[in-house]
Coordinates of C-alpha atoms in Angstrom, one line a residue:
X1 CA 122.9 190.5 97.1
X2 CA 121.3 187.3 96.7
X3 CA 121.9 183.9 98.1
X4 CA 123.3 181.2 95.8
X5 CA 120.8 178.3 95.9
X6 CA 122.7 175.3 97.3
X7 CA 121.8 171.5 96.9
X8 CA 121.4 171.8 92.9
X9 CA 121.2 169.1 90.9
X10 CA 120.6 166.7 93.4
X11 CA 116.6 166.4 93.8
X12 CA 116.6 163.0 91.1
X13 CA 118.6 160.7 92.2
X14 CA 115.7 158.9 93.6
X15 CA 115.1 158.1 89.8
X16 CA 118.1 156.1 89.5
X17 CA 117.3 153.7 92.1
X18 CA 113.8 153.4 90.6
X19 CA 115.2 152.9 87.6
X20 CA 117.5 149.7 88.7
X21 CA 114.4 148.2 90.1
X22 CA 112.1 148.2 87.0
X23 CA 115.2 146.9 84.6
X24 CA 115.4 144.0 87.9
X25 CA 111.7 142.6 87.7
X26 CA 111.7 143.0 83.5
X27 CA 114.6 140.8 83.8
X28 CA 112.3 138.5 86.4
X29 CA 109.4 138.0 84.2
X30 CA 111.0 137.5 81.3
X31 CA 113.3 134.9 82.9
X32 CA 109.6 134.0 84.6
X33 CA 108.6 133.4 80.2
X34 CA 111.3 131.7 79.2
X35 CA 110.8 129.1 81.8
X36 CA 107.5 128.7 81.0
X37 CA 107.5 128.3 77.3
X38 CA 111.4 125.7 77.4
X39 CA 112.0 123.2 74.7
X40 CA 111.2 120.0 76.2
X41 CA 113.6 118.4 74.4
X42 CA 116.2 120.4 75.4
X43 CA 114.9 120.3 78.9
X44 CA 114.6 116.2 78.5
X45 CA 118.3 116.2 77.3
X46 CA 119.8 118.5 80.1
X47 CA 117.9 116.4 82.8
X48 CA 119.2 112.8 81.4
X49 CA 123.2 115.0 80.6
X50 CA 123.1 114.9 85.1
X51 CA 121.2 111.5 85.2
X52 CA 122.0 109.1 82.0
X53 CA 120.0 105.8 83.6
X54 CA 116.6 108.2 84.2
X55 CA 113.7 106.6 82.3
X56 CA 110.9 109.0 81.0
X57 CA 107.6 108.3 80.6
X58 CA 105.4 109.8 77.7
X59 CA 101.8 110.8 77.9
X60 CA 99.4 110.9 74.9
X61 CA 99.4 114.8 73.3
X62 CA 99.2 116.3 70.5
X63 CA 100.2 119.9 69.3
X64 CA 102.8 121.9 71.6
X65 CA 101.5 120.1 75.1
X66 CA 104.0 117.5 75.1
X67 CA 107.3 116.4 73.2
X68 CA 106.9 114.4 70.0
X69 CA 108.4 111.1 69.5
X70 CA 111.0 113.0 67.1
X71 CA 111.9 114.9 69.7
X72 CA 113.4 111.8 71.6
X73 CA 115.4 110.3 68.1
X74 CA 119.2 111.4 68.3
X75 CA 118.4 111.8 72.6
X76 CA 119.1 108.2 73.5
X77 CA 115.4 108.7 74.9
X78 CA 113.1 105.7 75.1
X79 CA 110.4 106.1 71.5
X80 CA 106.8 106.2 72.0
X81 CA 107.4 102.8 70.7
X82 CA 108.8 101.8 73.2
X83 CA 106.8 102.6 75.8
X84 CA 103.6 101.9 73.8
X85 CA 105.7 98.3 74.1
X86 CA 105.9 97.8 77.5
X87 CA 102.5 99.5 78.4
X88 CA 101.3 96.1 76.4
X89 CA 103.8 94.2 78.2
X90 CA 102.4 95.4 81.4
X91 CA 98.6 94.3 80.8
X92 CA 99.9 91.1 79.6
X93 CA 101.4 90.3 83.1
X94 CA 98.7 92.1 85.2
X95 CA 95.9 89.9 82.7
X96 CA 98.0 86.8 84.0
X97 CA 97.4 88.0 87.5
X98 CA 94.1 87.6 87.0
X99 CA 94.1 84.1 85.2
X100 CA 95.9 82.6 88.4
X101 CA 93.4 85.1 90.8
X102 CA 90.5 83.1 88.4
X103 CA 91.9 79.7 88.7
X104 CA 92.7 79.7 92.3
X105 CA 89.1 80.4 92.9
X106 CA 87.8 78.1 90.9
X107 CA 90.4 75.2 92.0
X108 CA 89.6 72.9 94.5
X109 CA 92.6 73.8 96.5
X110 CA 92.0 77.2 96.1
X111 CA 92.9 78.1 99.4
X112 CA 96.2 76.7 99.0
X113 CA 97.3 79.0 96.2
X114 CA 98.2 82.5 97.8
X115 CA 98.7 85.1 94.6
X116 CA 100.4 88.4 94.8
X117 CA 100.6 91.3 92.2
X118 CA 103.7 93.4 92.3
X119 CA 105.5 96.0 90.2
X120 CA 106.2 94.2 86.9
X121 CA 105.9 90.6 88.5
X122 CA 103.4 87.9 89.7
X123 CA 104.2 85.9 93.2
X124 CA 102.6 82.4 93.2
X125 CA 103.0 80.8 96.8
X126 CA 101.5 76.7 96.7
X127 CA 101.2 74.6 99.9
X128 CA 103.8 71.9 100.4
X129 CA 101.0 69.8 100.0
X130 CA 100.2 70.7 96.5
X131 CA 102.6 69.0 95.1
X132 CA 104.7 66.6 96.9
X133 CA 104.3 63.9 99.8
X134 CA 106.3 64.3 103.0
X135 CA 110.2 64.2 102.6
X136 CA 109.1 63.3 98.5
X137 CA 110.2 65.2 95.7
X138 CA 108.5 63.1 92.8
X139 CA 105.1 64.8 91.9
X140 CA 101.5 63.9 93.2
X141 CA 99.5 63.2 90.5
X142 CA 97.5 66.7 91.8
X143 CA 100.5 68.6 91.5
X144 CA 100.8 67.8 87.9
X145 CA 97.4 68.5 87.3
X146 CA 98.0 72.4 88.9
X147 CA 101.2 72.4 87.2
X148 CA 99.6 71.7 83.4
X149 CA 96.4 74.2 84.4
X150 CA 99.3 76.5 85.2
X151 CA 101.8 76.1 82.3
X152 CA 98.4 76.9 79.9
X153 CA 97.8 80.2 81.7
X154 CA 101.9 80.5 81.3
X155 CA 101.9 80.1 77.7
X156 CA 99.2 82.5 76.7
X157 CA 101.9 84.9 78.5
X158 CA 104.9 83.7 77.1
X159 CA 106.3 86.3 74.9
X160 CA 105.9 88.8 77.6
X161 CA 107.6 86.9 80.6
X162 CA 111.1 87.8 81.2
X163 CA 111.9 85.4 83.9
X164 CA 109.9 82.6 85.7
X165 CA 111.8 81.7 89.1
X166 CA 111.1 78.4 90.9
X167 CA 111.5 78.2 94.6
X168 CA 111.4 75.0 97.0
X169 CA 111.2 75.5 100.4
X170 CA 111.8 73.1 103.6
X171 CA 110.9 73.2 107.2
X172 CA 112.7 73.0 110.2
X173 CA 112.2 69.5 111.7
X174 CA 112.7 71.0 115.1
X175 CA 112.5 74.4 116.5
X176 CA 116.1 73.5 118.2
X177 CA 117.7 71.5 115.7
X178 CA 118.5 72.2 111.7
X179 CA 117.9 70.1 109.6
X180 CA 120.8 67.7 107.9
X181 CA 122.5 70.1 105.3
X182 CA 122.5 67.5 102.4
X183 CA 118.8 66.1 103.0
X184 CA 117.4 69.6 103.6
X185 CA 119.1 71.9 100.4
X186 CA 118.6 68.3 98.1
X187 CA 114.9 68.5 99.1
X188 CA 114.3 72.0 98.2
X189 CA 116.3 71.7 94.8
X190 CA 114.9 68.4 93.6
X191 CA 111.4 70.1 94.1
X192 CA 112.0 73.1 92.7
X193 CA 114.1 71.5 89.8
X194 CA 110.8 68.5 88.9
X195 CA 108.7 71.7 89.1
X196 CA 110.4 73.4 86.3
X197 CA 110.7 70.2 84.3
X198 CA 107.2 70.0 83.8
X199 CA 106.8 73.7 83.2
X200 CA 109.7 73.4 80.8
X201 CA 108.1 70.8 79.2
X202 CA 104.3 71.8 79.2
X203 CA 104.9 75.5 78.5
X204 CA 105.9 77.8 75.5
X205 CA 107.8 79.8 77.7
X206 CA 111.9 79.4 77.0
X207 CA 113.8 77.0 78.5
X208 CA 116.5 79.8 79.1
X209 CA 113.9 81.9 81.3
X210 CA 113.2 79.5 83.9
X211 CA 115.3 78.9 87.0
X212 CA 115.1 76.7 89.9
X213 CA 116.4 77.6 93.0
X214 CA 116.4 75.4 96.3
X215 CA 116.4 77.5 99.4
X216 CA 116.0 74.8 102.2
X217 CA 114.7 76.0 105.1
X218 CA 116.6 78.9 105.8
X219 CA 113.6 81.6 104.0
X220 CA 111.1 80.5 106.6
X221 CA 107.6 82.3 106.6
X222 CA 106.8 81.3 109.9
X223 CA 108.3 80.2 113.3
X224 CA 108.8 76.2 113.1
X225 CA 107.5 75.7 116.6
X226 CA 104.0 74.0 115.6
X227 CA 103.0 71.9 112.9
X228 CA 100.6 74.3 111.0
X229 CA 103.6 76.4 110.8
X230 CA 105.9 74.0 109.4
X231 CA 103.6 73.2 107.1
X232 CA 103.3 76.7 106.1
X233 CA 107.5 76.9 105.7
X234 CA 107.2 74.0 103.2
X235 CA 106.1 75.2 100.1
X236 CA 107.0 75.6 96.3
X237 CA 106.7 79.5 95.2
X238 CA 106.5 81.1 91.5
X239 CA 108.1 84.4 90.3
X240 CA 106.7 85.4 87.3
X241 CA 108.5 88.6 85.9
X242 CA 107.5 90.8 83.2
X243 CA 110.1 91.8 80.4
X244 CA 111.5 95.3 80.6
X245 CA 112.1 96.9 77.2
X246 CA 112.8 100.1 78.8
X247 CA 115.8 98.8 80.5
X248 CA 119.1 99.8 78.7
X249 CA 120.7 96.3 80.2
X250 CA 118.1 94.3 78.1
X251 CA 116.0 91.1 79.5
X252 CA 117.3 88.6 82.2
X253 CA 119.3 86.5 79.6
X254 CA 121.2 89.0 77.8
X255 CA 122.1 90.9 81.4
X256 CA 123.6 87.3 82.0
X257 CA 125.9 87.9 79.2
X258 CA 126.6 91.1 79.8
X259 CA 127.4 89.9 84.0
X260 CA 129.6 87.3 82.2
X261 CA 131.8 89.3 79.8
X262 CA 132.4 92.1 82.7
X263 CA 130.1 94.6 81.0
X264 CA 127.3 94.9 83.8
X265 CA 127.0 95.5 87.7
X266 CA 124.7 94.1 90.0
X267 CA 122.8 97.0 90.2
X268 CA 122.0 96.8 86.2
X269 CA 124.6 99.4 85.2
X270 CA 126.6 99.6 82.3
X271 CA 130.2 99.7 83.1
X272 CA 133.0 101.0 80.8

């Protein structure tokens, strides 16, 4: 008699396994494709749903390699507009950059005008001597010449200046002692403030986006324990700041409002 074959049936399981495996990576790369080829807007929407505030920049395409400007209507996107806007509002403020790098150069007291470029703003730092005489706040007749060279360059910037901020500054008369709190903060303010008169009145720029602001001598550059170093600490400094259209809270004066009815946070949030 013969023997039964045992085992039968059993030989293709292997083909199952195998099987699970090549459904597995199909899945992958076409997950993989679908990645690859995602609606930006869609994509542009899902990434603002977890961050509302995020700001997006667009690039110049054409065709499929980048989303078009319809794509951002309905999104509560910034337009091309937009950002077409404040590209021109950015080379406006870094052109006035170079007007006050040109005109410090070319001044006579050049080497008391210090000019830094930062991220949507210009920092103008003067020597005490600039402007006023010693423990003076009314204006050397130098200081308004600077100060009408400066409100010219100021003007041909106007529409694209959000916020011009004047600073005065004091020294410590001693290294040991502070100064007398009246004298010392009336010092700074009464320079700051005849500094943004003549601006005010020299300039196109609105009266609403200039501010004075007296800080005594408590923002000190430099230890007052010599008087090179004092006379560093006293000084008038500029703020120029360019507008920012892409900023939901709006310029400098409207975020006042928005501070004053409750609607705003420091921080330039929108609160509910």
């Amino acid at each position: 008699m013969k023997r039964k074959k045992s085992g039968g049936g059993g030989g293709a399981n292997w083909m199952d396994t195998y099987g699970d495996m090549v459904t597995l990576l199909l899945c992958f790369f076409v997950l993989l494709y679908s990645i690859s080829s995602i609606d930006e807007s869609k994509w542009l929407a899902l990434v603002r749903s977890f961050n509302p505030d995020a700001i997006y920049e667009l690039t110049e395409t054409s065709g499929e390699e980048g989303p078009a400007a319809e794509d951002f209507e309905g999104l509560g996107l910034e337009s091309a507009d937009i950002v077409a806007e404040q590209q021109e509002i950015d080379e406006a403020i870094e052109q006035l950059y170079e007007a006050m790098q040109t005109y410090a150069k070319q001044s006579e007291i050049g080497q008391s005008i210090e000019t830094i470029k930062g991220d949507g703003y210009v920092f103008i730092t003067f020597d005490d001597a600039v402007f006023f005489a010693g423990e003076r706040y009314d204006l050397l007749p130098q200081g308004e010449q600077v100060l009408a060279d400066i409100s010219n360059i100021l003007s041909q910037s106007a529409p694209f200046i959000d916020e011009i901020r004047i600073m005065g500054h004091t020294a410590q008369g001693s290294a040991n002692q502070a100064n007398n709190t009246y004298r010392d903060r009336f010092l700074a303010s009464n320079r700051a403030t005849i500094a943004t008169v003549y601006i005010q009145q020299h300039s196109t720029v609105e009266a609403a986006r200039l501010v004075s602001v007296g800080y005594g001598q408590h923002r000190p550059i430099a230890p007052n324990d010599t008087p090179e170093n004092r006379s560093r600490n006293r000084r008038v400094e500029i703020i120029i700041t360019g507008r920012n259209v892409m900023n939901g809270m709006g310029d400098s004066i409207e975020q006042y409002y928005s501070l004053r009815a409750g609607e705003a946070s420091l921080n330039g949030e929108a609160t509910q």
